[in-house]
Structure formats: C-alpha cells, structure tokens
Amino acid sequence: MPSQDELFDAVDALLEEEPQLPPPEERARLRETAGITQARLAAVLKTSTQTVKNWENGRSEPKPPRLEAYQRLLKGWAAKYPAHAAPTAPAVAPQPEAPQTFTRVPTVEQDEAEPGTGVAVKPAPERPARPAARPATSSRRPAAKKAAKPAVDPRFPHGPLAVLDGDGSAYAVGGVVLDCPATTVPELVEWTLRESGLGAPKLNRYGKDSDPLIVLTAAAAVKLGLPERLEGHEQRRSLRLPEDHPVVKQVAKAKWQLTQRGFGPWARIYRKAQGRDRQCVQLAILSWDALDERSWPGVTEMEPADIARVLGVYAQRVITPRGSTAVSGLELMTALRPPTKAVQDPETGNWVSGYNAGSLGTEPMDPAPPEATPEHPVVVNSGWTGGFLNEEAYQWVRSVDTLSDEECTLPFAVGLDLNTAFLAAAARLVVGLSAPDHFHTPKFNPKIPGSWLADLSHIELDPRLPSPFTPDGSRPAGPAWYQTHTLAYAQQLGYDVHPIEAYLRRETGAYLDPWHDRLKDAYVDTLADMGVTKDLDDAAFLAAMDQHKQNDPALAAVLSAIKATVKGGVGKLRERPQGKHYKEGETWPALSRPTWRPDIRAAVISKARVNMHRKLNNMAKMTGLFPLAVLSDCVVYPSPSESPLDFLPYAASGKPQPGAFRLGPTPGLAKLEGVQPMLWAVDLMEKGLNPARHIKGGDAVLDEGE
C-alpha cells in the first residue's frame, strides 16, 4: 500500500499539471450568467471574439498564458454562479440575436462570417451563428440578399482553406482560428483531412470537391522541418526540395505521395482515393514565393488572418487556389466543365465514366500546324513551313506624321483601359471541341471556329487607326493565317473574303461560358464591395475608381488576382516549353493536358482585338478622334482636359453612346488608366515608344496572358 506522503505527492503533482477547464457548454453558461459578452471577454484576454466562440463550442482550447487566466476566471464564476443554484445577484440574460436590420452600432461579436465568403461558423448549441462584422464597405447588394445565401456545406464547416502560423494557430475564413497540433508535414495532412473541417464543394454536379488548402507562413514552414527559403534554382517555377530531404522522406514513409512537381511552393500531397473520398491536401508556402506579388499585391506582408480573408474571398468567388493565378484560371475551366460524367452502360446496366458534352474531354488533342508553335512536334515532325496564326494583343503606335495641328495643341493624353478585355471576349464565344479537319478553298463561314489562310493585303484602312488584322497594326503584306473572328470582321467592314485553305472543327460549343460568368461575377462583386457599383454615373464612377484600392487593400488584392486569373488562364491554353535544356520537336508537360488548346487562346485574343478596333472605329465616326497608341486593352487619346468625360461621346440625354468606349465597372467597359501631357506622348511616339505602356506614370508591363 502507498503511504499517505506518496499519495499527497502524487496529488500535488497532478495539481501542478496543465490547468483543466470545465466543458465548453459550462464555459458558455458561466459567462452568460455573469452577463459578459464574448466580445468583452475577448478584449480582457486580448484575443479575438471568434477565438472565444471556438473555446465555448469545443473547436479549440486556449493555450498559455491565456489558459491559466481563463481558468482563473471560470473558477471565480463557478464559485459565484454554481450550477443548479439560483444566482446571488440578478443575472443579465443572454443577449438576443441582432436582427438583420438594426439601428445600433454592431459589435464584433454580432458578426461571425465575413460577408461574401460563403462560410458560416458552426455555433454553440444554444447560440445560433450570426454573420460577421467587417470594416464597412460599400456594396451593391442589400443586406437581405447577403443573408439569403445558401448555408455552407456541412462537410466543410471551416471553409476552403487556412493559414497556419508557427504557434499552431490555423486561421480560416470568417475569423475562425483552429488549433493545429501537427509538428510534421504528414501529421498536418492527417489533421487537415480528418479534423480541420476544411474543403469546398464541387462547382459542377459532375466535378470533384476542392481539396483543402493549407498556407504556411515562414514560421510554420520552419516548425514543420522545411527550410524558410529555397535558393539556388534558375527559375522560380523549378523550386523544389531534393528527394533526399527529411520532409520528403517523412511523406513517403507515411505512405503519402507527391505529384510529379515534387515538394515546391505549391505541393500536392495525396493517396489514391477510397471510393468517392479524395485524400489530397494542397500546401502553399509563402516564404517560397507561392503568391506572386504581381498577382497578389501586398498579401505576403499581411497578418495570417488577413491572408486567410483574401484567399478565402478568392476561393469563394473563383476557386480554391491550386497554384499560380494562371494555374487556377485553367483549373477553373475544368472544374466548371468536367470532362466526364457517370453514364449507364445499356448492355450491363452498370454506371461507367462517359464524355460530358460541351467539355474538352480527357485526351489531349494535336493542334492544326498553323495553330501550333514552331517547336511543337506536329510542326517539327511534319516539316510544316506554311506559317502560323499571329493572333496577339495590340502593340501599336500611330505615326507622328498623321497627327494634325489640332491634335498636337490639345494639352493632355488620356489613357483608357478596358476591364478584363479577354474575359469580355470569352462571353458567348463558340470554340472547337473536336480535332481540326483540313479543307482547300473553303467558302468562309463566320459561324465555324478555326484557322483560315487568306489574303487581306488589298484592304486599305485609315492610317490613323491600327489595322484590325495584325497585332502591330500594320497592313498585311500577303496571305496569312487568321482566326475566324478576324476574317468575320473583315467581312463586316464590307470586304470580300476568299480563304485559300482552312483547318476547321466540326463539333463546337461555348466552352468558356461558365468560366466567363463566374469570373465576371467575381470581378463585378468585388468591385461593388469596394464601392464601385453599377448604379454610379460616369463622374461618380471615376471618383470611386480613384479611391477603390485605398478603401480595402485586402479586396484590392482579390481584384488583382481575379484579373491575373483571366489573363493567366488564357495564356495557359498555349503554354510554351520551359527550361534551357528543351529541344525543338520534343513534347513538354503542358501538351499532355486536354486544355492545351492554342486555337481557343487565338479565338479569345482575336475577338478581343476586333472588339477594340470596332470601338476605335466607332469613336472616329462619332467624335472625329483618333488614338495615339494601343497596348493590349489600353488606348491613349488626345484630350482637351484630364478627364475622359470631355471626349467620350454622349447623347443629348446625357447617356453614353453605344458602340464607342463607355465607362463602367463590368468587363468590356472602360476605366481611366492615366493622364500625361500631350507633349510627353508625342515625344515617346517620335522615339518609337508606346505611350500606352507608360501612361500610368510607371513602366507598365504588357501582359498577354503568357
């Protein structure tokens, strides 16, 4: 038998262990009985209201030094308000839920999930969840519409992703903070799949759920045994851990696998799916430059909770990030148009995988030789010398010899930028779904997508406008390959079109429609949340655009990422080989994708360039004004003032004239890009430089989506 001293020593040791807390329900009861709100308790313990909520519904536990302070508080309340006993003083009843419309100033406690993220935090049993409060932002949607959004998928109560910091705090959307006990990458993967409640439902009934994303801060990466940075590689895209790195070995030992890209800035760790349940986690490592500053400006400098907010809004409105914004843009196409669906075999009655109509299917498709790139196996192996499609964005500068005295005396050069011009071009765009067929001397049909060899050199247009048929705006010198939209526009201008040969596709469809619709909504909704709404008149629109980035830097980063997703996704349709060791005629990884479709990229860019020329032509007819330069989706005009309101065409009623450039927040409409003195623009033009590249006041970089 143990002695009394031995028992006392054991009890004392037990008392000195980590403090034990009452059950979550009792914690909430004690606080409510004491008449203290969650927000006030959070302020006292110097934490967030959401963290207190998590303590009270059992999703997380406090850590020292808050653990001891919280236990001391609960002990005091327990002595004062014992269970099943009447309180000695009148208790303040639990605060009722605030209605959707209220007149008092809301507290942080009254809001739980950030508006627009689509994530609702699972509440404590007796306290229903409420929508989250954020700094006030202007939105085009009324509160009632936000409240009517469907509930979050119960399989993923904590949203699509979390940002893991070095102390084990995993910041999810809507202010949720989860405690992650993992100290190794395999433990992190197991925790993410089994305990985190992270993930996102599929975007199409035939698609797949989005895998959960864990974003690692530098401190979290080091804690998990990863280097803070990866150095010594020639290209950022080739960064990866060597196969003999301890973390890579840990992953393999735990019977997890890495994709062929290995353990880089965006690492996918998976096991083969069991039935319908996928077992895959995406990791993004911030200190390894997972988030490109050009696409996600300022995000890597934000606090983890703010990074979670930025990525969470993007995930809810676009897609859970899968890599660069270009990769995400391409993945979004497939997520919205899955290549297969379940179909019933008429002979056996079994359900099997079948082609999903309107998609690109599961097998890669060789392009027609003129649609390919010079290094493509189709070109090299066939010895093709017949030329290539040259459907690219405008890079045109007007000759100074065509400037009139009146134009030169105008004081300003004003740049207009078309909102997501490639996205506007993707709307209702019919593209080929089947392999190309070769035709000789076909009759031109503007409804058939494909590539046509035709001679447009006889067409002479006003030299004060760029040619709509070439990216540099010069007159065609002879026969060349054109995408359907370019030839159709020549026909619209009144010229005969007689193709010499063509590569056409028999099966067609508006493949990009759901991609366009989702990204358009994401762009317009994010601008609206930043105070730029559709109901603004042109003067108010210009004023709102002048301030919108300052209103909310987090949403400004989301908007930038959405625009990069559009251009990058289009560029990925014709991804070129990477690396100095590549040899012409060899295949490269991108060619194994069904979404390697240079013909679709050409269709988008051709339509965007034609749309630009149509507006330039209509402006000349309506106002007599001609542009100084065009760069992709930016055009520069001479102007009597610093405002485009003084040269854009308006009807007598004050409404903008259709067909020309119009201001507004939707894709295809224009915004002010920048203003410079006219003499500055002419000086650049004389040097052969493009004023549209520099109109913003810095060195703008042409981004054609490559």
PDB file of N, CA, C and O in Angstrom, residues 355-409:
ATOM      1  N   TYR A 355     -18.211  10.655 -71.644  1.00  0.00           N
ATOM      2  CA  TYR A 355     -17.901  12.024 -72.052  1.00  0.00           C
ATOM      3  C   TYR A 355     -18.993  12.985 -71.594  1.00  0.00           C
ATOM      4  O   TYR A 355     -20.186  12.719 -71.743  1.00  0.00           O
ATOM      5  N   ASN A 356     -18.582  14.109 -71.050  1.00  0.00           N
ATOM      6  CA  ASN A 356     -19.506  15.160 -70.637  1.00  0.00           C
ATOM      7  C   ASN A 356     -19.612  16.171 -71.769  1.00  0.00           C
ATOM      8  O   ASN A 356     -18.637  16.881 -72.075  1.00  0.00           O
ATOM      9  N   ALA A 357     -20.771  16.217 -72.414  1.00  0.00           N
ATOM     10  CA  ALA A 357     -20.961  17.074 -73.586  1.00  0.00           C
ATOM     11  C   ALA A 357     -20.623  18.524 -73.262  1.00  0.00           C
ATOM     12  O   ALA A 357     -20.986  19.053 -72.212  1.00  0.00           O
ATOM     13  N   GLY A 358     -19.911  19.165 -74.189  1.00  0.00           N
ATOM     14  CA  GLY A 358     -19.533  20.564 -74.017  1.00  0.00           C
ATOM     15  C   GLY A 358     -18.167  20.755 -73.407  1.00  0.00           C
ATOM     16  O   GLY A 358     -17.649  21.876 -73.369  1.00  0.00           O
ATOM     17  N   SER A 359     -17.553  19.665 -72.925  1.00  0.00           N
ATOM     18  CA  SER A 359     -16.222  19.758 -72.326  1.00  0.00           C
ATOM     19  C   SER A 359     -15.161  19.446 -73.380  1.00  0.00           C
ATOM     20  O   SER A 359     -15.472  19.124 -74.533  1.00  0.00           O
ATOM     21  N   LEU A 360     -13.888  19.506 -72.961  1.00  0.00           N
ATOM     22  CA  LEU A 360     -12.782  19.197 -73.858  1.00  0.00           C
ATOM     23  C   LEU A 360     -12.362  17.737 -73.785  1.00  0.00           C
ATOM     24  O   LEU A 360     -11.394  17.336 -74.421  1.00  0.00           O
ATOM     25  N   GLY A 361     -13.080  16.916 -72.981  1.00  0.00           N
ATOM     26  CA  GLY A 361     -12.754  15.506 -72.887  1.00  0.00           C
ATOM     27  C   GLY A 361     -11.530  15.247 -72.035  1.00  0.00           C
ATOM     28  O   GLY A 361     -11.006  16.141 -71.356  1.00  0.00           O
ATOM     29  N   THR A 362     -11.064  14.022 -72.073  1.00  0.00           N
ATOM     30  CA  THR A 362      -9.960  13.598 -71.201  1.00  0.00           C
ATOM     31  C   THR A 362      -8.641  13.435 -71.940  1.00  0.00           C
ATOM     32  O   THR A 362      -7.595  13.298 -71.307  1.00  0.00           O
ATOM     33  N   GLU A 363      -8.670  13.432 -73.266  1.00  0.00           N
ATOM     34  CA  GLU A 363      -7.452  13.190 -74.031  1.00  0.00           C
ATOM     35  C   GLU A 363      -6.943  14.475 -74.672  1.00  0.00           C
ATOM     36  O   GLU A 363      -7.743  15.279 -75.186  1.00  0.00           O
ATOM     37  N   PRO A 364      -5.620  14.682 -74.664  1.00  0.00           N
ATOM     38  CA  PRO A 364      -5.075  15.860 -75.352  1.00  0.00           C
ATOM     39  C   PRO A 364      -5.297  15.746 -76.854  1.00  0.00           C
ATOM     40  O   PRO A 364      -5.468  14.652 -77.398  1.00  0.00           O
ATOM     41  N   MET A 365      -5.303  16.884 -77.515  1.00  0.00           N
ATOM     42  CA  MET A 365      -5.618  16.933 -78.943  1.00  0.00           C
ATOM     43  C   MET A 365      -4.522  17.717 -79.670  1.00  0.00           C
ATOM     44  O   MET A 365      -4.166  18.827 -79.252  1.00  0.00           O
ATOM     45  N   ASP A 366      -3.990  17.137 -80.727  1.00  0.00           N
ATOM     46  CA  ASP A 366      -2.988  17.852 -81.514  1.00  0.00           C
ATOM     47  C   ASP A 366      -3.632  19.036 -82.227  1.00  0.00           C
ATOM     48  O   ASP A 366      -4.729  18.915 -82.789  1.00  0.00           O
ATOM     49  N   PRO A 367      -2.958  20.179 -82.248  1.00  0.00           N
ATOM     50  CA  PRO A 367      -3.497  21.326 -82.985  1.00  0.00           C
ATOM     51  C   PRO A 367      -3.224  21.178 -84.471  1.00  0.00           C
ATOM     52  O   PRO A 367      -2.421  20.335 -84.911  1.00  0.00           O
ATOM     53  N   ALA A 368      -3.884  22.002 -85.261  1.00  0.00           N
ATOM     54  CA  ALA A 368      -3.506  22.116 -86.666  1.00  0.00           C
ATOM     55  C   ALA A 368      -2.124  22.765 -86.725  1.00  0.00           C
ATOM     56  O   ALA A 368      -1.788  23.585 -85.860  1.00  0.00           O
ATOM     57  N   PRO A 369      -1.300  22.441 -87.721  1.00  0.00           N
ATOM     58  CA  PRO A 369       0.055  23.011 -87.771  1.00  0.00           C
ATOM     59  C   PRO A 369       0.104  24.535 -87.647  1.00  0.00           C
ATOM     60  O   PRO A 369       0.942  25.059 -86.903  1.00  0.00           O
ATOM     61  N   PRO A 370      -0.782  25.301 -88.327  1.00  0.00           N
ATOM     62  CA  PRO A 370      -0.676  26.765 -88.176  1.00  0.00           C
ATOM     63  C   PRO A 370      -1.095  27.269 -86.800  1.00  0.00           C
ATOM     64  O   PRO A 370      -0.796  28.414 -86.450  1.00  0.00           O
ATOM     65  N   GLU A 371      -1.788  26.441 -86.016  1.00  0.00           N
ATOM     66  CA  GLU A 371      -2.209  26.848 -84.674  1.00  0.00           C
ATOM     67  C   GLU A 371      -1.138  26.555 -83.632  1.00  0.00           C
ATOM     68  O   GLU A 371      -1.184  27.090 -82.521  1.00  0.00           O
ATOM     69  N   ALA A 372      -0.180  25.685 -83.978  1.00  0.00           N
ATOM     70  CA  ALA A 372       0.847  25.262 -83.032  1.00  0.00           C
ATOM     71  C   ALA A 372       1.946  26.319 -82.940  1.00  0.00           C
ATOM     72  O   ALA A 372       1.908  27.367 -83.587  1.00  0.00           O
ATOM     73  N   THR A 373       2.956  26.010 -82.117  1.00  0.00           N
ATOM     74  CA  THR A 373       4.141  26.851 -82.002  1.00  0.00           C
ATOM     75  C   THR A 373       5.261  26.205 -82.807  1.00  0.00           C
ATOM     76  O   THR A 373       5.227  24.998 -83.077  1.00  0.00           O
ATOM     77  N   PRO A 374       6.272  26.966 -83.216  1.00  0.00           N
ATOM     78  CA  PRO A 374       7.318  26.411 -84.101  1.00  0.00           C
ATOM     79  C   PRO A 374       8.027  25.187 -83.535  1.00  0.00           C
ATOM     80  O   PRO A 374       8.495  24.344 -84.304  1.00  0.00           O
ATOM     81  N   GLU A 375       8.108  25.064 -82.193  1.00  0.00           N
ATOM     82  CA  GLU A 375       8.819  23.932 -81.604  1.00  0.00           C
ATOM     83  C   GLU A 375       7.931  22.714 -81.384  1.00  0.00           C
ATOM     84  O   GLU A 375       8.400  21.665 -80.941  1.00  0.00           O
ATOM     85  N   HIS A 376       6.647  22.801 -81.691  1.00  0.00           N
ATOM     86  CA  HIS A 376       5.708  21.709 -81.421  1.00  0.00           C
ATOM     87  C   HIS A 376       6.027  20.497 -82.303  1.00  0.00           C
ATOM     88  O   HIS A 376       6.382  20.643 -83.475  1.00  0.00           O
ATOM     89  N   PRO A 377       5.885  19.273 -81.745  1.00  0.00           N
ATOM     90  CA  PRO A 377       6.158  18.067 -82.544  1.00  0.00           C
ATOM     91  C   PRO A 377       5.370  18.002 -83.847  1.00  0.00           C
ATOM     92  O   PRO A 377       5.881  17.508 -84.863  1.00  0.00           O
ATOM     93  N   VAL A 378       4.121  18.486 -83.851  1.00  0.00           N
ATOM     94  CA  VAL A 378       3.315  18.468 -85.071  1.00  0.00           C
ATOM     95  C   VAL A 378       4.003  19.264 -86.181  1.00  0.00           C
ATOM     96  O   VAL A 378       3.968  18.887 -87.357  1.00  0.00           O
ATOM     97  N   VAL A 379       4.633  20.356 -85.810  1.00  0.00           N
ATOM     98  CA  VAL A 379       5.303  21.211 -86.786  1.00  0.00           C
ATOM     99  C   VAL A 379       6.647  20.613 -87.199  1.00  0.00           C
ATOM    100  O   VAL A 379       6.963  20.488 -88.387  1.00  0.00           O
ATOM    101  N   VAL A 380       7.448  20.239 -86.205  1.00  0.00           N
ATOM    102  CA  VAL A 380       8.797  19.741 -86.475  1.00  0.00           C
ATOM    103  C   VAL A 380       8.747  18.424 -87.246  1.00  0.00           C
ATOM    104  O   VAL A 380       9.479  18.231 -88.230  1.00  0.00           O
ATOM    105  N   ASN A 381       7.882  17.518 -86.843  1.00  0.00           N
ATOM    106  CA  ASN A 381       7.834  16.196 -87.470  1.00  0.00           C
ATOM    107  C   ASN A 381       7.246  16.225 -88.886  1.00  0.00           C
ATOM    108  O   ASN A 381       7.533  15.350 -89.707  1.00  0.00           O
ATOM    109  N   SER A 382       6.402  17.208 -89.158  1.00  0.00           N
ATOM    110  CA  SER A 382       5.788  17.285 -90.490  1.00  0.00           C
ATOM    111  C   SER A 382       6.566  18.179 -91.444  1.00  0.00           C
ATOM    112  O   SER A 382       6.276  18.212 -92.646  1.00  0.00           O
ATOM    113  N   GLY A 383       7.523  18.928 -90.912  1.00  0.00           N
ATOM    114  CA  GLY A 383       8.264  19.860 -91.747  1.00  0.00           C
ATOM    115  C   GLY A 383       7.425  21.032 -92.212  1.00  0.00           C
ATOM    116  O   GLY A 383       7.681  21.627 -93.271  1.00  0.00           O
ATOM    117  N   TRP A 384       6.430  21.398 -91.442  1.00  0.00           N
ATOM    118  CA  TRP A 384       5.496  22.466 -91.813  1.00  0.00           C
ATOM    119  C   TRP A 384       6.228  23.785 -92.034  1.00  0.00           C
ATOM    120  O   TRP A 384       7.017  24.217 -91.198  1.00  0.00           O
ATOM    121  N   THR A 385       5.954  24.434 -93.163  1.00  0.00           N
ATOM    122  CA  THR A 385       6.540  25.745 -93.471  1.00  0.00           C
ATOM    123  C   THR A 385       5.480  26.734 -93.935  1.00  0.00           C
ATOM    124  O   THR A 385       5.787  27.747 -94.559  1.00  0.00           O
ATOM    125  N   GLY A 386       4.224  26.430 -93.617  1.00  0.00           N
ATOM    126  CA  GLY A 386       3.126  27.232 -94.149  1.00  0.00           C
ATOM    127  C   GLY A 386       2.722  28.427 -93.322  1.00  0.00           C
ATOM    128  O   GLY A 386       1.700  29.054 -93.605  1.00  0.00           O
ATOM    129  N   GLY A 387       3.506  28.757 -92.293  1.00  0.00           N
ATOM    130  CA  GLY A 387       3.180  29.921 -91.477  1.00  0.00           C
ATOM    131  C   GLY A 387       2.284  29.572 -90.304  1.00  0.00           C
ATOM    132  O   GLY A 387       1.764  28.450 -90.193  1.00  0.00           O
ATOM    133  N   PHE A 388       2.111  30.559 -89.435  1.00  0.00           N
ATOM    134  CA  PHE A 388       1.369  30.336 -88.190  1.00  0.00           C
ATOM    135  C   PHE A 388       0.368  31.459 -87.944  1.00  0.00           C
ATOM    136  O   PHE A 388       0.516  32.579 -88.453  1.00  0.00           O
ATOM    137  N   LEU A 389      -0.638  31.135 -87.148  1.00  0.00           N
ATOM    138  CA  LEU A 389      -1.540  32.173 -86.629  1.00  0.00           C
ATOM    139  C   LEU A 389      -0.738  33.211 -85.863  1.00  0.00           C
ATOM    140  O   LEU A 389       0.169  32.869 -85.107  1.00  0.00           O
ATOM    141  N   ASN A 390      -1.081  34.458 -86.052  1.00  0.00           N
ATOM    142  CA  ASN A 390      -0.433  35.523 -85.276  1.00  0.00           C
ATOM    143  C   ASN A 390      -1.511  36.371 -84.620  1.00  0.00           C
ATOM    144  O   ASN A 390      -1.588  37.577 -84.819  1.00  0.00           O
ATOM    145  N   GLU A 391      -2.371  35.708 -83.866  1.00  0.00           N
ATOM    146  CA  GLU A 391      -3.464  36.401 -83.175  1.00  0.00           C
ATOM    147  C   GLU A 391      -2.965  36.797 -81.785  1.00  0.00           C
ATOM    148  O   GLU A 391      -2.988  36.013 -80.843  1.00  0.00           O
ATOM    149  N   GLU A 392      -2.482  38.014 -81.677  1.00  0.00           N
ATOM    150  CA  GLU A 392      -1.962  38.535 -80.417  1.00  0.00           C
ATOM    151  C   GLU A 392      -2.612  39.877 -80.114  1.00  0.00           C
ATOM    152  O   GLU A 392      -3.289  40.467 -80.952  1.00  0.00           O
ATOM    153  N   ALA A 393      -2.397  40.359 -78.903  1.00  0.00           N
ATOM    154  CA  ALA A 393      -2.957  41.646 -78.494  1.00  0.00           C
ATOM    155  C   ALA A 393      -2.229  42.787 -79.212  1.00  0.00           C
ATOM    156  O   ALA A 393      -1.087  42.642 -79.664  1.00  0.00           O
ATOM    157  N   TYR A 394      -2.898  43.922 -79.290  1.00  0.00           N
ATOM    158  CA  TYR A 394      -2.331  45.089 -79.971  1.00  0.00           C
ATOM    159  C   TYR A 394      -1.066  45.599 -79.284  1.00  0.00           C
ATOM    160  O   TYR A 394      -0.984  45.688 -78.053  1.00  0.00           O
ATOM    161  N   GLN A 395      -0.065  45.958 -80.117  1.00  0.00           N
ATOM    162  CA  GLN A 395       1.066  46.779 -79.705  1.00  0.00           C
ATOM    163  C   GLN A 395       1.306  47.751 -80.856  1.00  0.00           C
ATOM    164  O   GLN A 395       2.122  47.485 -81.740  1.00  0.00           O
ATOM    165  N   TRP A 396       0.587  48.858 -80.834  1.00  0.00           N
ATOM    166  CA  TRP A 396       0.569  49.765 -81.984  1.00  0.00           C
ATOM    167  C   TRP A 396       0.789  51.198 -81.532  1.00  0.00           C
ATOM    168  O   TRP A 396       0.222  51.643 -80.529  1.00  0.00           O
ATOM    169  N   VAL A 397       1.625  51.901 -82.284  1.00  0.00           N
ATOM    170  CA  VAL A 397       1.847  53.332 -82.068  1.00  0.00           C
ATOM    171  C   VAL A 397       1.587  54.045 -83.386  1.00  0.00           C
ATOM    172  O   VAL A 397       2.130  53.662 -84.433  1.00  0.00           O
ATOM    173  N   ARG A 398       0.802  55.057 -83.325  1.00  0.00           N
ATOM    174  CA  ARG A 398       0.461  55.817 -84.536  1.00  0.00           C
ATOM    175  C   ARG A 398       1.667  56.612 -85.024  1.00  0.00           C
ATOM    176  O   ARG A 398       2.467  57.108 -84.218  1.00  0.00           O
ATOM    177  N   SER A 399       1.792  56.745 -86.330  1.00  0.00           N
ATOM    178  CA  SER A 399       2.866  57.549 -86.901  1.00  0.00           C
ATOM    179  C   SER A 399       2.635  59.024 -86.575  1.00  0.00           C
ATOM    180  O   SER A 399       1.520  59.544 -86.743  1.00  0.00           O
ATOM    181  N   VAL A 400       3.694  59.699 -86.124  1.00  0.00           N
ATOM    182  CA  VAL A 400       3.540  61.126 -85.786  1.00  0.00           C
ATOM    183  C   VAL A 400       3.217  61.951 -87.027  1.00  0.00           C
ATOM    184  O   VAL A 400       2.683  63.066 -86.912  1.00  0.00           O
ATOM    185  N   ASP A 401       3.509  61.424 -88.212  1.00  0.00           N
ATOM    186  CA  ASP A 401       3.219  62.161 -89.446  1.00  0.00           C
ATOM    187  C   ASP A 401       1.723  62.322 -89.668  1.00  0.00           C
ATOM    188  O   ASP A 401       1.299  63.189 -90.451  1.00  0.00           O
ATOM    189  N   THR A 402       0.926  61.474 -89.019  1.00  0.00           N
ATOM    190  CA  THR A 402      -0.528  61.554 -89.216  1.00  0.00           C
ATOM    191  C   THR A 402      -1.205  62.456 -88.189  1.00  0.00           C
ATOM    192  O   THR A 402      -2.428  62.618 -88.226  1.00  0.00           O
ATOM    193  N   LEU A 403      -0.432  63.028 -87.261  1.00  0.00           N
ATOM    194  CA  LEU A 403      -1.018  63.910 -86.246  1.00  0.00           C
ATOM    195  C   LEU A 403      -1.364  65.260 -86.869  1.00  0.00           C
ATOM    196  O   LEU A 403      -0.556  65.852 -87.606  1.00  0.00           O
ATOM    197  N   SER A 404      -2.543  65.772 -86.569  1.00  0.00           N
ATOM    198  CA  SER A 404      -2.957  67.087 -87.059  1.00  0.00           C
ATOM    199  C   SER A 404      -2.501  68.175 -86.093  1.00  0.00           C
ATOM    200  O   SER A 404      -2.144  67.898 -84.941  1.00  0.00           O
ATOM    201  N   ASP A 405      -2.509  69.429 -86.574  1.00  0.00           N
ATOM    202  CA  ASP A 405      -2.145  70.550 -85.703  1.00  0.00           C
ATOM    203  C   ASP A 405      -3.105  70.647 -84.524  1.00  0.00           C
ATOM    204  O   ASP A 405      -2.698  70.965 -83.404  1.00  0.00           O
ATOM    205  N   GLU A 406      -4.384  70.381 -84.795  1.00  0.00           N
ATOM    206  CA  GLU A 406      -5.378  70.461 -83.720  1.00  0.00           C
ATOM    207  C   GLU A 406      -5.078  69.428 -82.630  1.00  0.00           C
ATOM    208  O   GLU A 406      -5.204  69.719 -81.434  1.00  0.00           O
ATOM    209  N   GLU A 407      -4.700  68.228 -83.031  1.00  0.00           N
ATOM    210  CA  GLU A 407      -4.381  67.195 -82.047  1.00  0.00           C
ATOM    211  C   GLU A 407      -3.157  67.583 -81.225  1.00  0.00           C
ATOM    212  O   GLU A 407      -3.119  67.392 -80.001  1.00  0.00           O
ATOM    213  N   CYS A 408      -2.148  68.132 -81.895  1.00  0.00           N
ATOM    214  CA  CYS A 408      -0.904  68.474 -81.198  1.00  0.00           C
ATOM    215  C   CYS A 408      -1.087  69.609 -80.207  1.00  0.00           C
ATOM    216  O   CYS A 408      -0.306  69.742 -79.245  1.00  0.00           O
ATOM    217  N   THR A 409      -2.086  70.435 -80.418  1.00  0.00           N
ATOM    218  CA  THR A 409      -2.306  71.559 -79.498  1.00  0.00           C
ATOM    219  C   THR A 409      -3.168  71.187 -78.292  1.00  0.00           C
ATOM    220  O   THR A 409      -3.294  71.987 -77.368  1.00  0.00           O
TER     221      THR A 409
END
